[in-house]
C-alpha cells in the first residue's frame, strides 16, 4: 500500500531530477561561453536564479513532509538528503554564474596560451561528466553509478594542483590569464566536490550507509 509520504518523496525526487538537468545545461552554457570567449552572463544568471527558486521549493516541501506526516527513520534519511542535494544543485548554478562573470570581466582565455585553453577544456569535460553522473544516479537511485565518481574526482583534484604548480613556475604568464584560469580551475574543482556530495547522498538514501567517495 502506497503511503502519502511516499508520493511526496517521489515528487521531491522528480523535482530534483529536473533541477539536476537544468544545472547541467547551465554549466554547459557557462563553460562553453568561457572557453569560446563569448558571453552568456544574462542567460546563465536567469538559469542560476531559477535553480535557487527550485532549491527553496525543495526546502519548503521538506518541512511540509515533516509537518504533515510522521516520517520513520528511512523517510527522514531521504528527506534530509533530498534537501541537501537541492543545495548542491543550487551551488552548481552559482558557480556557473561565477564562471560567466569572470569571463565577462577578464575575457576568459581568448588571449592566453594554448596550454591553458587545452587544460581548462579537459578539466571542464571531466567535471561535466561528474555532474552528469550525479544527475543520472539520482534519476535512477543507482548506487553503483554513484560510486564510479571517485576516480574522476581524484583526477580533477590532481589537475587543479598541477595547474597551480605550473603557474607558479611560469613567470611569463600574464596576470589576466593567471587570475582567470586559477579562478576557473577553482570553480571547476568545487563543482566536482559537490557532484561527489550528491553521489554520497544518493548512496545514503538507498543504503543508509554514509560513504566517503573522496
XYZ file of N, CA and C in Angstrom:
642
model
N 0.848 -1.197 0.000
C 0.000 0.000 0.000
C 0.884 1.248 0.000
N 0.603 2.163 -0.924
C 1.381 3.382 -1.035
C 0.994 4.378 0.046
N 1.975 4.872 0.750
C 1.727 5.877 1.775
C 1.736 7.269 1.148
N 1.052 8.217 1.763
C 1.032 9.586 1.242
C 2.434 10.195 1.238
N 3.230 9.844 2.247
C 4.579 10.400 2.303
C 5.438 9.870 1.151
N 5.146 8.646 0.686
C 5.884 8.094 -0.453
C 5.629 8.918 -1.707
N 4.389 9.374 -1.866
C 4.062 10.224 -3.015
C 4.829 11.539 -2.925
N 4.890 12.086 -1.709
C 5.628 13.332 -1.509
C 7.112 13.168 -1.789
N 7.694 12.065 -1.362
C 9.109 11.810 -1.601
C 9.386 11.610 -3.090
N 8.468 10.946 -3.783
C 8.630 10.768 -5.224
C 8.576 12.110 -5.942
N 7.679 12.985 -5.495
C 7.605 14.328 -6.083
C 8.913 15.091 -5.875
N 9.505 14.942 -4.686
C 10.794 15.582 -4.412
C 11.872 15.058 -5.358
N 11.886 13.747 -5.550
C 12.876 13.128 -6.434
C 12.724 13.627 -7.866
N 11.491 13.733 -8.328
C 11.231 14.214 -9.690
C 11.667 15.665 -9.839
N 11.342 16.505 -8.857
C 11.739 17.904 -8.922
C 13.261 18.048 -8.924
N 13.924 17.265 -8.098
C 15.380 17.332 -8.041
C 16.012 16.851 -9.340
N 15.418 15.854 -9.974
C 15.941 15.393 -11.260
C 15.831 16.500 -12.307
N 14.683 17.190 -12.336
C 14.541 18.329 -13.259
C 15.561 19.415 -12.931
N 15.763 19.630 -11.647
C 16.742 20.624 -11.205
C 18.144 20.228 -11.649
N 18.451 18.943 -11.511
C 19.763 18.449 -11.928
C 19.997 18.628 -13.416
N 18.977 18.374 -14.209
C 19.096 18.545 -15.659
C 19.341 20.015 -16.010
N 18.686 20.918 -15.272
C 18.891 22.343 -15.502
C 20.297 22.768 -15.088
N 20.806 22.197 -13.994
C 22.162 22.552 -13.562
C 23.181 22.157 -14.628
N 22.978 20.988 -15.231
C 23.918 20.533 -16.262
C 23.908 21.502 -17.448
N 22.725 21.896 -17.893
C 22.626 22.813 -19.018
C 23.215 24.187 -18.670
N 22.991 24.633 -17.447
C 23.536 25.923 -17.015
C 25.057 25.911 -17.041
N 25.641 24.854 -16.505
C 27.100 24.741 -16.504
C 27.646 24.604 -17.919
N 26.976 23.823 -18.746
C 27.431 23.616 -20.115
C 27.476 24.944 -20.870
N 26.425 25.738 -20.746
C 26.374 27.034 -21.434
C 27.461 27.966 -20.913
N 27.628 28.007 -19.591
C 28.617 28.895 -18.982
C 30.043 28.515 -19.378
N 30.355 27.241 -19.291
C 31.708 26.773 -19.608
C 32.008 26.950 -21.097
N 31.055 26.641 -21.944
C 31.234 26.775 -23.397
C 31.527 28.239 -23.764
N 30.773 29.159 -23.169
C 30.995 30.576 -23.439
C 32.380 31.016 -22.964
N 32.788 30.508 -21.805
C 34.108 30.857 -21.267
C 35.211 30.398 -22.197
N 35.148 29.166 -22.648
C 36.197 28.610 -23.495
C 36.217 29.279 -24.870
N 35.040 29.592 -25.396
C 34.948 30.177 -26.741
C 35.077 31.697 -26.741
N 35.067 32.313 -25.554
C 35.210 33.755 -25.477
C 33.956 34.524 -25.851
N 32.805 33.889 -25.718
C 31.534 34.564 -25.972
C 30.877 34.906 -24.636
N 29.738 35.577 -24.677
C 29.086 35.959 -23.427
C 27.769 35.208 -23.248
N 27.503 34.796 -22.022
C 26.243 34.121 -21.695
C 25.782 34.534 -20.308
N 26.299 35.668 -19.822
C 26.063 36.071 -18.439
C 24.574 36.238 -18.128
N 23.843 36.917 -19.000
C 22.425 37.137 -18.748
C 21.644 35.840 -18.694
N 21.898 34.956 -19.650
C 21.193 33.677 -19.696
C 21.536 32.816 -18.483
N 22.815 32.775 -18.140
C 23.245 31.961 -17.002
C 22.698 32.532 -15.693
N 22.639 33.859 -15.591
C 22.081 34.462 -14.376
C 20.619 34.060 -14.194
N 19.858 34.105 -15.269
C 18.442 33.712 -15.185
C 18.301 32.247 -14.788
N 19.126 31.387 -15.361
C 19.058 29.955 -15.052
C 19.488 29.693 -13.616
N 20.532 30.406 -13.176
C 21.013 30.246 -11.800
C 19.951 30.699 -10.804
N 19.285 31.823 -11.102
C 18.214 32.304 -10.224
C 17.074 31.290 -10.163
N 16.761 30.683 -11.290
C 15.709 29.666 -11.333
C 16.070 28.468 -10.468
N 17.342 28.094 -10.484
C 17.806 26.982 -9.648
C 17.656 27.310 -8.163
N 17.913 28.555 -7.792
C 17.748 28.954 -6.391
C 16.283 28.880 -5.978
N 15.392 29.273 -6.877
C 13.953 29.185 -6.593
C 13.545 27.722 -6.404
N 14.051 26.849 -7.268
C 13.734 25.429 -7.161
C 14.273 24.842 -5.857
N 15.473 25.259 -5.469
C 16.070 24.767 -4.218
C 15.212 25.184 -3.022
N 14.670 26.399 -3.071
C 13.793 26.872 -1.995
C 12.515 26.047 -1.935
N 11.980 25.682 -3.096
C 10.777 24.846 -3.141
C 11.048 23.471 -2.530
N 12.214 22.910 -2.840
C 12.588 21.620 -2.264
C 12.652 21.730 -0.744
N 13.252 22.815 -0.259
C 13.361 23.013 1.192
C 11.981 23.167 1.825
N 11.104 23.963 1.190
C 9.761 24.169 1.725
C 8.976 22.856 1.786
N 9.090 22.061 0.732
C 8.367 20.788 0.690
C 8.949 19.800 1.708
N 10.231 19.955 1.991
C 10.849 19.108 3.011
C 10.177 19.326 4.362
N 10.038 20.575 4.751
C 9.410 20.883 6.045
C 7.935 20.511 6.034
N 7.299 20.626 4.875
C 5.890 20.242 4.769
C 5.717 18.738 5.003
N 6.610 17.943 4.430
C 6.543 16.495 4.615
C 6.716 16.122 6.085
N 7.636 16.805 6.753
C 7.872 16.523 8.172
C 6.669 16.935 9.007
N 6.065 18.084 8.666
C 4.952 18.614 9.452
C 3.666 17.814 9.245
N 3.417 17.348 8.021
C 2.140 16.713 7.707
C 2.101 15.226 8.030
N 3.265 14.577 7.953
C 3.290 13.131 8.133
C 4.160 12.774 9.342
N 4.281 11.516 9.582
C 5.128 11.051 10.683
C 6.236 10.188 10.086
N 7.300 10.832 9.610
C 8.349 10.087 8.912
C 9.071 9.113 9.840
N 9.288 7.894 9.343
C 10.139 6.958 10.066
C 11.586 7.256 9.691
N 12.514 6.503 10.256
C 13.937 6.814 10.076
C 14.349 6.854 8.601
N 13.885 5.876 7.817
C 14.272 5.841 6.403
C 13.682 7.027 5.639
N 12.483 7.467 6.025
C 11.874 8.637 5.404
C 12.701 9.895 5.710
N 13.072 10.034 6.966
C 13.861 11.197 7.366
C 15.202 11.224 6.656
N 15.762 10.049 6.440
C 17.028 9.947 5.719
C 16.882 10.515 4.309
N 15.810 10.126 3.626
C 15.568 10.611 2.272
C 15.248 12.101 2.274
N 14.408 12.533 3.203
C 14.015 13.938 3.272
C 15.232 14.835 3.466
N 16.076 14.476 4.423
C 17.279 15.252 4.703
C 18.210 15.268 3.487
N 18.381 14.126 2.859
C 19.300 14.017 1.721
C 18.790 14.784 0.513
N 17.493 14.748 0.268
C 16.935 15.495 -0.857
C 17.149 16.994 -0.682
N 16.980 17.477 0.537
C 17.196 18.898 0.783
C 18.663 19.259 0.539
N 19.574 18.392 0.955
C 20.999 18.635 0.749
C 21.346 18.613 -0.742
N 20.764 17.677 -1.484
C 21.015 17.607 -2.926
C 20.522 18.884 -3.600
N 19.373 19.396 -3.161
C 18.872 20.651 -3.712
C 19.870 21.784 -3.516
N 20.501 21.814 -2.349
C 21.526 22.835 -2.083
C 22.721 22.644 -3.009
N 23.161 21.396 -3.168
C 24.319 21.126 -4.026
C 24.039 21.535 -5.471
N 22.846 21.236 -5.959
C 22.485 21.625 -7.326
C 22.455 23.151 -7.462
N 21.959 23.834 -6.440
C 21.940 25.296 -6.477
C 23.360 25.851 -6.521
N 24.288 25.194 -5.835
C 25.688 25.627 -5.860
C 26.278 25.460 -7.257
N 25.902 24.403 -7.963
C 26.332 24.285 -9.362
C 25.983 25.568 -10.112
N 24.741 26.004 -9.932
C 24.274 27.187 -10.647
C 25.035 28.446 -10.273
N 25.356 28.601 -8.994
C 26.101 29.791 -8.568
C 27.523 29.772 -9.121
N 28.133 28.595 -9.183
C 29.470 28.526 -9.766
C 29.420 28.799 -11.266
N 28.358 28.351 -11.933
C 28.189 28.663 -13.358
C 28.107 30.173 -13.548
N 27.401 30.854 -12.651
C 27.298 32.305 -12.722
C 28.652 32.959 -12.463
N 29.414 32.442 -11.509
C 30.758 32.966 -11.240
C 31.647 32.831 -12.477
N 31.547 31.689 -13.153
C 32.342 31.472 -14.358
C 31.978 32.493 -15.432
N 30.683 32.727 -15.628
C 30.239 33.695 -16.625
C 30.686 35.107 -16.253
N 30.713 35.391 -14.958
C 31.119 36.719 -14.510
C 32.601 36.971 -14.789
N 33.467 36.026 -14.435
C 34.893 36.257 -14.691
C 35.177 36.268 -16.195
N 34.381 35.526 -16.961
C 34.537 35.547 -18.413
C 34.279 36.957 -18.949
N 33.230 37.608 -18.451
C 32.912 38.958 -18.900
C 33.903 39.992 -18.376
N 34.403 39.791 -17.165
C 35.280 40.778 -16.545
C 36.742 40.657 -16.969
N 37.192 39.418 -17.231
C 38.621 39.204 -17.510
C 38.850 38.583 -18.897
N 37.811 38.488 -19.697
C 37.919 37.992 -21.082
C 38.217 36.513 -21.202
N 37.946 35.725 -20.177
C 38.165 34.285 -20.308
C 39.602 33.968 -20.659
N 39.774 33.066 -21.637
C 41.126 32.631 -22.008
C 41.460 32.938 -23.465
N 40.721 33.841 -24.078
C 40.897 34.074 -25.514
C 42.289 34.579 -25.870
N 42.955 35.265 -24.935
C 44.280 35.809 -25.218
C 45.375 35.072 -24.451
N 45.073 33.893 -23.969
C 46.036 33.122 -23.165
C 46.687 32.015 -23.987
N 47.716 31.403 -23.417
C 48.440 30.329 -24.098
C 47.517 29.161 -24.417
N 47.859 28.440 -25.472
C 47.075 27.274 -25.875
C 47.022 26.235 -24.753
N 48.103 26.153 -23.977
C 48.133 25.197 -22.868
C 46.962 25.428 -21.919
N 46.726 26.701 -21.574
C 45.661 27.000 -20.625
C 44.292 26.658 -21.198
N 44.091 26.956 -22.467
C 42.800 26.651 -23.086
C 42.567 25.145 -23.146
N 43.625 24.393 -23.470
C 43.504 22.933 -23.536
C 43.278 22.351 -22.146
N 43.978 22.895 -21.161
C 43.838 22.399 -19.791
C 42.422 22.619 -19.266
N 41.918 23.846 -19.418
C 40.566 24.146 -18.935
C 39.536 23.326 -19.694
N 39.756 23.111 -20.983
C 38.843 22.286 -21.764
C 38.779 20.867 -21.242
N 39.941 20.290 -20.947
C 39.986 18.914 -20.439
C 39.367 18.816 -19.044
N 39.703 19.764 -18.183
C 39.162 19.736 -16.824
C 37.638 19.927 -16.859
N 37.168 20.786 -17.751
C 35.728 21.026 -17.869
C 34.989 19.764 -18.287
N 35.558 19.027 -19.230
C 34.933 17.783 -19.687
C 34.782 16.789 -18.548
N 35.812 16.679 -17.721
C 35.757 15.748 -16.594
C 34.698 16.178 -15.575
N 34.643 17.473 -15.312
C 33.686 17.969 -14.323
C 32.250 17.815 -14.838
N 32.021 18.117 -16.104
C 30.684 17.931 -16.670
C 30.275 16.456 -16.643
N 31.247 15.585 -16.852
C 30.979 14.147 -16.755
C 30.539 13.788 -15.335
N 31.189 14.385 -14.333
C 30.821 14.126 -12.944
C 29.422 14.648 -12.630
N 29.108 15.823 -13.143
C 27.768 16.378 -12.924
C 26.720 15.466 -13.537
N 26.995 14.975 -14.742
C 26.052 14.076 -15.418
C 25.865 12.783 -14.615
N 26.959 12.251 -14.076
C 26.865 11.046 -13.245
C 25.959 11.313 -12.036
N 26.161 12.461 -11.394
C 25.367 12.768 -10.195
C 23.884 12.885 -10.533
N 23.563 13.494 -11.671
C 22.150 13.652 -12.063
C 21.554 12.300 -12.457
N 22.288 11.530 -13.248
C 21.789 10.216 -13.679
C 21.629 9.264 -12.500
N 22.570 9.315 -11.572
C 22.490 8.444 -10.398
C 21.276 8.793 -9.547
N 20.963 10.072 -9.458
C 19.775 10.497 -8.722
C 18.515 10.005 -9.430
N 18.449 10.184 -10.750
C 17.260 9.791 -11.505
C 16.955 8.310 -11.301
N 18.004 7.486 -11.281
C 17.834 6.035 -11.201
C 17.988 5.503 -9.776
N 18.403 6.380 -8.838
C 18.777 5.934 -7.495
C 19.773 4.769 -7.610
N 20.789 5.008 -8.429
C 21.757 3.970 -8.795
C 23.022 4.109 -7.954
N 23.169 3.249 -6.971
C 24.325 3.286 -6.077
C 25.611 2.959 -6.820
N 25.555 1.991 -7.711
C 26.748 1.584 -8.457
C 27.267 2.734 -9.303
N 26.370 3.416 -10.009
C 26.777 4.551 -10.829
C 27.335 5.671 -9.961
N 26.691 5.942 -8.844
C 27.176 6.992 -7.943
C 28.600 6.701 -7.471
N 28.895 5.443 -7.249
C 30.218 5.054 -6.732
C 31.329 5.231 -7.751
N 30.974 5.335 -9.039
C 32.011 5.454 -10.083
C 32.636 6.834 -10.135
N 32.121 7.779 -9.374
C 32.574 9.165 -9.498
C 33.941 9.396 -8.857
N 34.373 8.490 -8.011
C 35.584 8.698 -7.215
C 36.818 8.940 -8.069
N 37.064 8.098 -9.065
C 38.282 8.203 -9.862
C 38.370 9.534 -10.591
N 37.273 9.975 -11.173
C 37.290 11.251 -11.898
C 37.507 12.407 -10.939
N 36.945 12.316 -9.740
C 37.141 13.375 -8.753
C 38.615 13.493 -8.377
N 39.291 12.361 -8.254
C 40.730 12.385 -7.945
C 41.523 12.989 -9.089
N 41.121 12.696 -10.309
C 41.798 13.251 -11.483
C 41.630 14.766 -11.534
N 40.435 15.246 -11.208
C 40.181 16.686 -11.196
C 41.019 17.367 -10.129
N 41.092 16.799 -8.941
C 41.915 17.364 -7.866
C 43.380 17.436 -8.284
N 43.865 16.374 -8.920
C 45.265 16.334 -9.353
C 45.525 17.389 -10.430
N 44.582 17.548 -11.350
C 44.728 18.567 -12.389
C 44.792 19.963 -11.777
N 43.960 20.206 -10.787
C 43.926 21.518 -10.133
C 45.268 21.832 -9.469
N 45.803 20.893 -8.716
C 47.080 21.117 -8.027
C 48.228 21.256 -9.018
N 48.215 20.445 -10.062
C 49.255 20.532 -11.084
C 49.224 21.881 -11.787
N 48.024 22.364 -12.046
C 47.859 23.670 -12.699
C 48.455 24.783 -11.846
N 48.175 24.770 -10.546
C 48.714 25.801 -9.667
C 50.243 25.775 -9.654
N 50.818 24.582 -9.601
C 52.283 24.458 -9.598
C 52.884 24.979 -10.903
N 52.229 24.694 -12.003
C 52.734 25.128 -13.307
C 52.673 26.643 -13.441
N 51.609 27.244 -12.945
C 51.507 28.702 -12.991
C 52.594 29.364 -12.144
N 52.862 28.793 -10.985
C 53.902 29.350 -10.112
C 55.278 29.258 -10.747
N 55.481 28.235 -11.560
C 56.788 28.038 -12.196
C 56.962 28.874 -13.455
N 55.866 29.409 -13.991
C 55.912 30.164 -15.238
C 55.650 31.638 -14.959
N 56.719 32.420 -14.908
C 56.590 33.833 -14.557
C 56.154 34.689 -15.740
N 56.086 34.109 -16.936
C 55.757 34.888 -18.122
C 54.254 34.943 -18.406
N 53.483 34.130 -17.744
C 52.045 34.136 -17.965
C 51.451 35.464 -17.496
N 50.585 36.070 -18.307
C 50.018 37.375 -17.975
C 49.133 37.271 -16.732
N 49.017 38.402 -16.028
C 48.210 38.421 -14.810
C 46.762 38.030 -15.077
N 46.197 38.521 -16.194
C 44.815 38.197 -16.520
C 44.631 36.700 -16.704
N 45.574 36.084 -17.409
C 45.471 34.646 -17.660
C 45.626 33.851 -16.374
N 46.516 34.290 -15.500
C 46.709 33.618 -14.216
C 45.437 33.700 -13.385
N 44.889 34.912 -13.263
C 43.690 35.101 -12.442
C 42.510 34.327 -13.018
N 42.292 34.484 -14.323
C 41.133 33.847 -14.954
C 41.204 32.327 -14.859
N 42.347 31.752 -15.227
C 42.461 30.289 -15.233
C 42.439 29.711 -13.824
N 43.028 30.426 -12.862
C 43.035 29.943 -11.476
C 41.620 29.945 -10.895
N 40.888 31.028 -11.125
C 39.507 31.083 -10.646
C 38.661 29.999 -11.313
N 38.829 29.858 -12.618
C 38.054 28.854 -13.350
C 38.355 27.455 -12.824
N 39.630 27.145 -12.651
C 40.015 25.824 -12.150
C 39.456 25.585 -10.744
N 39.457 26.638 -9.931
C 38.921 26.506 -8.577
C 37.426 26.253 -8.610
N 36.689 26.979 -9.466
C 35.248 26.753 -9.572
C 34.957 25.335 -10.049
N 35.712 24.874 -11.028
C 35.506 23.516 -11.532
C 35.786 22.484 -10.443
N 36.835 22.721 -9.668
C 37.178 21.794 -8.582
C 36.072 21.741 -7.536
N 35.467 22.901 -7.255
C 34.380 22.933 -6.276
C 33.120 22.269 -6.836
N 32.830 22.473 -8.104
C 31.688 21.796 -8.727
C 31.868 20.288 -8.624
N 33.087 19.819 -8.880
C 33.383 18.388 -8.775
C 33.123 17.888 -7.359
N 33.496 18.677 -6.367
C 33.239 18.290 -4.971
C 31.742 18.131 -4.714
N 30.948 19.067 -5.209
C 29.503 18.990 -4.990
C 28.890 17.795 -5.719
N 29.452 17.437 -6.874
C 28.974 16.238 -7.570
C 29.204 15.000 -6.705
N 30.333 14.970 -6.029
C 30.627 13.859 -5.114
C 29.650 13.862 -3.939
N 29.368 15.057 -3.399
C 28.423 15.139 -2.277
C 27.058 14.583 -2.676
N 26.618 14.902 -3.904
C 25.329 14.397 -4.382
C 25.348 12.876 -4.435
N 26.422 12.316 -4.965
C 26.517 10.856 -5.070
C 26.565 10.198 -3.694
N 27.245 10.831 -2.749
C 27.260 10.295 -1.382
C 25.857 10.308 -0.780
N 25.095 11.371 -1.067
C 23.720 11.457 -0.557
C 22.831 10.375 -1.165
N 23.033 10.093 -2.442
C 22.238 9.052 -3.113
C 22.495 7.693 -2.472
N 23.751 7.396 -2.220
C 24.095 6.125 -1.576
C 23.472 6.048 -0.183
N 23.473 7.171 0.525
C 22.875 7.215 1.865
C 21.373 6.976 1.811
N 20.695 7.569 0.817
C 19.247 7.376 0.663
C 18.921 5.916 0.450
N 19.669 5.274 -0.444
C 19.346 3.902 -0.856
C 19.766 2.871 0.180
N 20.956 3.045 0.759
C 21.519 2.002 1.624
C 21.498 2.339 3.112
N 21.405 3.637 3.425
C 21.509 4.039 4.831
C 22.941 4.146 5.306
N 23.903 3.936 4.409
C 25.309 3.983 4.770
C 25.917 5.333 4.375
N 26.657 5.921 5.299
C 27.380 7.155 5.000
C 28.727 6.799 4.399
N 28.906 7.163 3.122
C 30.071 6.769 2.361
C 30.891 7.976 1.991
N 32.209 7.849 2.073
C 33.126 8.909 1.636
C 33.701 8.495 0.284
N 33.303 9.191 -0.775
C 33.750 8.848 -2.121
C 34.985 9.641 -2.546
N 35.520 10.443 -1.625
C 36.683 11.253 -1.991
C 37.966 10.556 -1.604
